[in-house]
Short mmCIF file of C-alpha atoms in Angstrom, two decimals:
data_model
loop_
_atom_site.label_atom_id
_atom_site.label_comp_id
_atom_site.label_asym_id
_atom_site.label_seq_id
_atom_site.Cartn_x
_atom_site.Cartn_y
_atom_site.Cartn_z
CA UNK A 148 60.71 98.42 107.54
CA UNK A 149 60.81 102.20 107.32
CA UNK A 150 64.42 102.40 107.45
CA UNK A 151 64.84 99.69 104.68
CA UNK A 152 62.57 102.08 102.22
CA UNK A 153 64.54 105.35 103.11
CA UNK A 154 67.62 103.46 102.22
CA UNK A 155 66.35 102.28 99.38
CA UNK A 156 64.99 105.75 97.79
CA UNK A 157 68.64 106.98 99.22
CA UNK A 158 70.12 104.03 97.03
CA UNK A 159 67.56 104.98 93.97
CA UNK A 160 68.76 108.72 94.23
CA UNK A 161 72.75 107.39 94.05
CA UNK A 162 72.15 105.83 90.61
CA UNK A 163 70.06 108.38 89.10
CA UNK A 164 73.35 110.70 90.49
CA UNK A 165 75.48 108.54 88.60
CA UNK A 166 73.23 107.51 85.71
CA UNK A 167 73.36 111.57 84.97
CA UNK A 168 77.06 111.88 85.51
CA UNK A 169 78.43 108.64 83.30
CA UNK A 170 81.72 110.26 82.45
CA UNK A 171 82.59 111.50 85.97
CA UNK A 172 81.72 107.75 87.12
CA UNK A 173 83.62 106.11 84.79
CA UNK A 174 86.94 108.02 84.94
CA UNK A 175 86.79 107.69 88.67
CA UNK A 176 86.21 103.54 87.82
CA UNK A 177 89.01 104.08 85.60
CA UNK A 178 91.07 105.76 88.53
CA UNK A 179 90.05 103.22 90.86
CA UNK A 180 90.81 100.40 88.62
CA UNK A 181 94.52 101.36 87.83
CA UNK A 182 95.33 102.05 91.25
CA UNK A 183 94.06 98.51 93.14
CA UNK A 184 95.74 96.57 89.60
CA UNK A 185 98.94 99.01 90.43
CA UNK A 186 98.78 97.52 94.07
CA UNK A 187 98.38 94.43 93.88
CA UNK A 188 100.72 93.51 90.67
CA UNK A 189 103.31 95.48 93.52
CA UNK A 190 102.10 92.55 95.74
CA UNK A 191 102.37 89.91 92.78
CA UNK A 192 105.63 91.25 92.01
CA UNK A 193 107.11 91.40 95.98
CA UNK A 194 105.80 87.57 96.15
CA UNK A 195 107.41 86.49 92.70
CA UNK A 196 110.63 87.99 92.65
CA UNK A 197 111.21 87.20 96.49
CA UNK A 198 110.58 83.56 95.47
CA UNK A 199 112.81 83.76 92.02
CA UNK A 200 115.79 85.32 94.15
CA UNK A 201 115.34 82.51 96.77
CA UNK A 202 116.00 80.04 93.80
CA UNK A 203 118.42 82.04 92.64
CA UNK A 204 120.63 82.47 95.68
CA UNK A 205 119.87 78.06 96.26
CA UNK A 206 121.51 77.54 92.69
CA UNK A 207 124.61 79.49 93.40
CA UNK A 208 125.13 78.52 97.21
CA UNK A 209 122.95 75.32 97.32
CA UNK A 210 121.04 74.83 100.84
CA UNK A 211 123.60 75.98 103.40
CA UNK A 212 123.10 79.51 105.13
CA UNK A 213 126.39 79.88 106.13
CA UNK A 214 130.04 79.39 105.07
CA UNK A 215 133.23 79.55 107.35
CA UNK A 216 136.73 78.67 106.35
CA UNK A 217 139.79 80.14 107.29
CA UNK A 218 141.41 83.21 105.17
CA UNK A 219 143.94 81.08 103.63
CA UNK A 220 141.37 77.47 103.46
CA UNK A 221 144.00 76.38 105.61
CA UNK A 222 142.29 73.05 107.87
CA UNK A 223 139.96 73.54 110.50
CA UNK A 224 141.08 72.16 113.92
CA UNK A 225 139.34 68.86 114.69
CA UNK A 226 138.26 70.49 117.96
CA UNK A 227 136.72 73.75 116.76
CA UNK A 228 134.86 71.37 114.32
CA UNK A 229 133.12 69.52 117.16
CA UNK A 230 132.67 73.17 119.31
CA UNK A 231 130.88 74.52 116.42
CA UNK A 232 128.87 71.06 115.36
CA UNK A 233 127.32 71.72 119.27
CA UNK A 234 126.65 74.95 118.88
CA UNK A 235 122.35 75.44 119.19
CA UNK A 236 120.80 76.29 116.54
CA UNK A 237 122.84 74.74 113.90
CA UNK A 238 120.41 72.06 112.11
CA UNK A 239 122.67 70.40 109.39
CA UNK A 240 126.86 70.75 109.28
CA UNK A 241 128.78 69.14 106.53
CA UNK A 242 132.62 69.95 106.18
CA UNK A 243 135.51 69.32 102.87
CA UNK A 244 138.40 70.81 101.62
CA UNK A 245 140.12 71.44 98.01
CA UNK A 246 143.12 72.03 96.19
CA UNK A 247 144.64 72.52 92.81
CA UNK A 248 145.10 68.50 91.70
CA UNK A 249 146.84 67.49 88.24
CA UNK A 250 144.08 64.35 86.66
CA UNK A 251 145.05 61.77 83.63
CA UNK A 252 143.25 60.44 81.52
CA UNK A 253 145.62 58.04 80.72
CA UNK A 254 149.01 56.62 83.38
CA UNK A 255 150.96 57.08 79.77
CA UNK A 256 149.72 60.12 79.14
CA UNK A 257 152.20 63.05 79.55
CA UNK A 258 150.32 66.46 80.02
CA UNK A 259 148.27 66.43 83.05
CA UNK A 260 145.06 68.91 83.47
CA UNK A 261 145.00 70.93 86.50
CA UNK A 262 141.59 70.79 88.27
CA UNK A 263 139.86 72.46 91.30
CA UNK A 264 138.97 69.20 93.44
CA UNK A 265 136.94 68.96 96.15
CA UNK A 266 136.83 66.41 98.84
CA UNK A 267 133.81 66.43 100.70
CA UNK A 268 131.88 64.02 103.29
CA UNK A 269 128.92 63.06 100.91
CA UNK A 270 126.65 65.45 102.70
CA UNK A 271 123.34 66.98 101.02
CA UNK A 272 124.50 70.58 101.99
CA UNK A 273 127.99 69.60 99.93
CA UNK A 274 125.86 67.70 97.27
CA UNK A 275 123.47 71.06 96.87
CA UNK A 276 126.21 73.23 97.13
CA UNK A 277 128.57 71.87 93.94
CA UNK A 278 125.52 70.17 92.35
CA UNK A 279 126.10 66.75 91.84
CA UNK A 280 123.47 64.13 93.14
CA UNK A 281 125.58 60.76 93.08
CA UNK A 282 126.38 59.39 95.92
CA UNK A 283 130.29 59.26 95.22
CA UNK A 284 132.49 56.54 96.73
CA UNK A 285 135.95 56.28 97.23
CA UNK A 286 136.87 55.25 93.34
CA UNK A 287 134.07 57.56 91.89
CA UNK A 288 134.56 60.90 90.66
CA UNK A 289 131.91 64.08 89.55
CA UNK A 290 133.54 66.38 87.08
CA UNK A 291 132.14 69.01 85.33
CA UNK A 292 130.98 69.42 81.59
CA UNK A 293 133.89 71.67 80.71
CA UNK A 294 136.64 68.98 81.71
CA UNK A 295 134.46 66.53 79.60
CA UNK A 296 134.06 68.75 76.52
CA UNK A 297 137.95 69.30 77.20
CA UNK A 298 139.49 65.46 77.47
CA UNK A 299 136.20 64.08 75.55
CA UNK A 300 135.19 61.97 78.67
CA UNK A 301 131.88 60.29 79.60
CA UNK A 302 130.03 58.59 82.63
CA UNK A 303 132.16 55.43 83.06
CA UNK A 304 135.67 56.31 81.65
CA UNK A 305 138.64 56.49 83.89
CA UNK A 306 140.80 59.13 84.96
CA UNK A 307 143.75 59.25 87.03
CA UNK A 308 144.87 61.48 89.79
CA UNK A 309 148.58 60.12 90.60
CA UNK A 310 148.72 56.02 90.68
CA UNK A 311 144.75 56.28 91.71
CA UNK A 312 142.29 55.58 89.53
CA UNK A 313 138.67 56.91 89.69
CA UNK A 314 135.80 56.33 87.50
CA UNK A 315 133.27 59.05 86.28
CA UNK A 316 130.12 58.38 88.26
CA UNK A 317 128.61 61.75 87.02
CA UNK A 318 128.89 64.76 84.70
CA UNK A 319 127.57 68.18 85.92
CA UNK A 320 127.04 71.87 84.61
CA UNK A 321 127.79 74.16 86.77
CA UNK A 322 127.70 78.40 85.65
CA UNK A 323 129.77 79.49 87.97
CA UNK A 324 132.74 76.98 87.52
CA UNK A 325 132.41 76.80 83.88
CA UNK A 326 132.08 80.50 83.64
CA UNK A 327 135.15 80.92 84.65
CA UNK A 328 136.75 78.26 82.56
CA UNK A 329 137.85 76.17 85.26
CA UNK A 330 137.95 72.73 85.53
CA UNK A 331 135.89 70.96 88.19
CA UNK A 332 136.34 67.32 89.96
CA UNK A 333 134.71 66.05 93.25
CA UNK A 334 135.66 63.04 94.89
CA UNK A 335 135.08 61.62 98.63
CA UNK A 336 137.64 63.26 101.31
CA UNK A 337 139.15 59.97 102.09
CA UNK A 338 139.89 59.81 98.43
CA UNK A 339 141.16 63.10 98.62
CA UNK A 340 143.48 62.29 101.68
CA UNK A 341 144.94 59.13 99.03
CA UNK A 342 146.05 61.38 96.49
CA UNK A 343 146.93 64.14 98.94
CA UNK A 344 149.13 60.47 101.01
CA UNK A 345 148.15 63.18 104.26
CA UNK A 346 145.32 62.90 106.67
CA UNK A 347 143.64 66.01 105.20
CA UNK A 348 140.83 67.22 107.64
CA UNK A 349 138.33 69.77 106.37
CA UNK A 350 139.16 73.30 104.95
CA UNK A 351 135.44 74.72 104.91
CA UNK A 352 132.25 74.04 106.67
CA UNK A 353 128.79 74.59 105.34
CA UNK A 354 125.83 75.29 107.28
CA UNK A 355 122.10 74.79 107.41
CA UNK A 356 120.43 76.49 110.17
CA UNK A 357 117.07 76.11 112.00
CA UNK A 358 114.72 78.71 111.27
CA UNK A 359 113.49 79.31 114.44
CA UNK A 360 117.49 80.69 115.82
CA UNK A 361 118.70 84.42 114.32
CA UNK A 362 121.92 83.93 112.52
CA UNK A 363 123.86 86.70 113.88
CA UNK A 364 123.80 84.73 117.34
CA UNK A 365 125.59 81.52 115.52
CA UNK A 366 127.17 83.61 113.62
CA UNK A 367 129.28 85.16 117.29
CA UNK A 368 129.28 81.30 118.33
CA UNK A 369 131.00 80.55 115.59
CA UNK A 370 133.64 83.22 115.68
CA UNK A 371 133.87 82.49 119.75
CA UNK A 372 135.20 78.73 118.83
CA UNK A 373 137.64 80.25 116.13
CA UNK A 374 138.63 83.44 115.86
CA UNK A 375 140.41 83.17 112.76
CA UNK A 376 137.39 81.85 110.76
CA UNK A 377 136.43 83.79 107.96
CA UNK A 378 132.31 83.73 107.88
CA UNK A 379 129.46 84.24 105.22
CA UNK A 380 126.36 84.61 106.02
CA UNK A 381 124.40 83.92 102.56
CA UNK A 382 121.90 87.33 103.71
CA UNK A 383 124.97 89.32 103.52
CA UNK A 384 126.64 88.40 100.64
CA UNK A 385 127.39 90.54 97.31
CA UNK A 386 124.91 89.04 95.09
CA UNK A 387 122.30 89.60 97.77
CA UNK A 388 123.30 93.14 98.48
CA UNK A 389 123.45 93.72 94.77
CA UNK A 390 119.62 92.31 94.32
CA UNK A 391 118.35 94.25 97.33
CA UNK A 392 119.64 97.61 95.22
CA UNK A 393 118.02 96.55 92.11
CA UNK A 394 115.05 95.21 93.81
CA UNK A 395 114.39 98.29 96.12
CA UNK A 396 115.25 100.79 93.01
CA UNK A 397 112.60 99.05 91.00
CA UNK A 398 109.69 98.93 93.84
CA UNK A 399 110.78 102.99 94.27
CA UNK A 400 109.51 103.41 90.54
CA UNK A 401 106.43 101.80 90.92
CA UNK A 402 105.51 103.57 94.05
CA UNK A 403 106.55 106.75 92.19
CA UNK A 404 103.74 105.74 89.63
CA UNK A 405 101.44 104.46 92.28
CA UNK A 406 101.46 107.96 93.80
CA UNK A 407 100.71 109.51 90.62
CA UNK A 408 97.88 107.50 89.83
CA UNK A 409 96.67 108.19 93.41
CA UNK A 410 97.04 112.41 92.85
CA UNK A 411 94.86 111.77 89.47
CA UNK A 412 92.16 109.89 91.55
CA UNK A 413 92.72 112.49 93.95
CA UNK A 414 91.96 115.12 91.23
CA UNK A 415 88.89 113.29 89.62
CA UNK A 416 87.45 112.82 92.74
CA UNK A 417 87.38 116.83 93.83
CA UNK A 418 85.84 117.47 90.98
CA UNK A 419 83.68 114.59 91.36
CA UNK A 420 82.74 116.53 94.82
CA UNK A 421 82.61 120.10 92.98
CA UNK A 422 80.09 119.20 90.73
CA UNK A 423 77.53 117.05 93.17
CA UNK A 424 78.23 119.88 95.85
CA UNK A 425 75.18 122.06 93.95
CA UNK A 426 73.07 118.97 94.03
CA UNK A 427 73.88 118.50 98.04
CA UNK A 428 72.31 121.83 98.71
CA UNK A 429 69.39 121.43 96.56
CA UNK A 430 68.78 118.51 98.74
CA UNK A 431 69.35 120.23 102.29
CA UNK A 432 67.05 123.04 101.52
CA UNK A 433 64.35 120.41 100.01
CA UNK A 434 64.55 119.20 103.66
CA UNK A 435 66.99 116.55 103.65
CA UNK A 436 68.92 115.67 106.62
CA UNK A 437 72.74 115.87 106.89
CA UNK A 438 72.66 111.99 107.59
CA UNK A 439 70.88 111.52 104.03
CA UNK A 440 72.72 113.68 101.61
CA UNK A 441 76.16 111.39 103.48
CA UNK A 442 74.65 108.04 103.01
CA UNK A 443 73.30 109.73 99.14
CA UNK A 444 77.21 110.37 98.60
CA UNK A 445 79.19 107.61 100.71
CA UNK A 446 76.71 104.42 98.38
CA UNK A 447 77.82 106.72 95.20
CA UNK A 448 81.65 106.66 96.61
CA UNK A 449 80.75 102.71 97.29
CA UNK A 450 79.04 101.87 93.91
CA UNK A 451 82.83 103.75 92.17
CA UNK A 452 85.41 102.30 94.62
CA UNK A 453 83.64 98.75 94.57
CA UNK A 454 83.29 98.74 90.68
CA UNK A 455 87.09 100.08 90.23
CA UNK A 456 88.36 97.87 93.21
CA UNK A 457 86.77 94.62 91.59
CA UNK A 458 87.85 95.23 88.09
CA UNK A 459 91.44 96.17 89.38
CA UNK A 460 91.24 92.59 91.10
CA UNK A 461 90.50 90.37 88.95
CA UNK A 462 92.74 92.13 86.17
CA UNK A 463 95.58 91.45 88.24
CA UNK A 464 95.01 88.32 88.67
CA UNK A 465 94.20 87.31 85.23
CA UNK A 466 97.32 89.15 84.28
CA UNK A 467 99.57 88.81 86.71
CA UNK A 468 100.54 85.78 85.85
CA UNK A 469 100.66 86.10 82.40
CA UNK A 470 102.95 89.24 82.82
CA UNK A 471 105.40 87.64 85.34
CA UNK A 472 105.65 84.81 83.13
CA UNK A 473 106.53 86.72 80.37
CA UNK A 474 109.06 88.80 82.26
CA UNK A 475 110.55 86.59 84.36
CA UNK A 476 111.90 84.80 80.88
CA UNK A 477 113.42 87.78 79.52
CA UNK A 478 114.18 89.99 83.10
CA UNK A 479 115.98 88.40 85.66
CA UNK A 480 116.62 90.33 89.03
CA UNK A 481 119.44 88.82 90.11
CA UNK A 482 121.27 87.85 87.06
CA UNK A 483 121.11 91.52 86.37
CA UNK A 484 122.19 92.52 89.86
CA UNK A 485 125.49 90.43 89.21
CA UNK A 486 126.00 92.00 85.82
#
């Protein structure tokens, strides 16, 4: 019971201190507050543009985590197909191939538009990869919105790729094919293999691996059942080298800032001690003990860092979104990355 009244004429004394002292108290609030919002929008901002480069990186290469083809897309041997299906760690595996192939829209017709087909097994890592979500069969064909805008074609018409005739199951947009003006068709690889009149095989192979496995080890099992393969890991690609420039560029400036903030708390706070050190040896020659005048000063350092540290939290929070949702419409890490 004793102790419980000493600490609470210690905890009296703390106010009064910072009762007398209201501009010291608040600017070291102040200081408090900036630094706890400055950490913890850092936090917001890790979690937010991690996830909005994540989407970004599944809209350009779909769900697969790695891509192997040969140098030249020449076909993939049967056998190193199977060696590398087996291979552990490899969760999902779908394979195509494409070419150059001239389409109709008409068998009169007497200009033909070349288009970058692909022939692929149906597979989700194939349908996430080249966006399209039908489920194509062999007399169905996805193309993309800039061959419609081009031969003025809709879901339903037919098109013509020698003697065979497909219909449109599906129209997609794609930015990277139709930024680059090309024209875009997929069909099913036994489709492909009727236009091509060859048994085609597979040209590429896409990859979805489990989580739990590194990908540098399937990565060397992959190269082990083909040399020649030509591998890319999504982690290592350009646009992802690109972000993680950007990216680590902008958290340097905001821990540049964050250690400014922290050398103006620094300063506020010596002088904070400077001006209660006369008042600590008033106190220690009025009898108090050395155990007193620290738990006087560490509740006044409590009462400041609790009062900044709260405000600082629930600022970021009520801003944080607001400000990320703002940003994220007009700032775009990766988009800028590839620019």
């Amino acid at each position: 019971i004793k102790m419980n009244k000493d600490i609470k004429k210690l905890n009296g004394i703390s106010i009064n201190f910072l009762k007398k002292s209201r501009f010291l108290t608040v600017s070291c609030v102040i200081c408090i507050f900036f630094v706890s919002t400055m950490l913890i929008l850092m936090f917001q901002l890790t979690r937010n543009s991690k996830k909005s480069y994540l989407q970004n990186m599944r809209e350009t290469f779909g769900d697969c985590d790695i891509i192997a083809s040969h140098e030249d897309y020449t076909k993939i041997d049967d056998n190193v197909l199977k060696k590398v299906l087996g291979i552990d760690g490899i969760d999902e595996l779908n394979t195509g191939i494409f070419d150059y192939i001239d389409i109709k829209t008409d068998l009169k017709e007497k200009t033909s538009v070349n288009t970058y087909m692909i022939g692929t097994d149906n597979g989700r890592l194939n349908r996430a990869r080249y966006k399209f979500y039908s489920r194509l069969r062999d007399n169905l064909m996805v193309i993309n919105q800039k061959l419609a805008d081009s031969k003025n074609l809709k879901v339903g018409d037919t098109v013509y790729c020698g003697e065979k005739e497909f219909t449109v199951s599906e129209i997609i947009y794609d930015d990277n094919f139709s930024f680059q003006n090309i024209f875009f068709t997929v069909v099913t690889k036994k489709a492909f293999s009727e236009i091509k009149k060859e048994d085609i095989g597979s040209s590429y192979i896409l990859i979805k691996t489990k989580r739990s496995k590194k990908m540098s080890g399937i990565k060397n099992a992959i190269k082990n059942a083909d040399k020649k393969l030509d591998i890319t890991m999504i982690e290592d690609s350009k646009e992802y080298q690109s972000y993680v420039n950007v990216y680590s560029s902008f958290m340097n400036i905001l821990a540049v800032i964050v250690v400014i903030i922290s050398l103006l708390l620094a300063a506020v706070f010596r002088r904070f001690m400077q001006k209660y050190s006369r008042d600590m040896a008033v106190m220690r020659t009025m009898g108090a003990s050395i155990r007193q005048v620290k738990t006087i000063f560490s509740l006044l350092g409590i009462y400041i860092t609790g009062a900044g540290c709260l405000s600082g939290f629930v600022f970021s929070l009520l801003a944080g979104n607001i400000l990320f949702n703002i940003t994220a419409k007009e700032f775009d890490f990766v988009a800028e990355a590839r620019t």
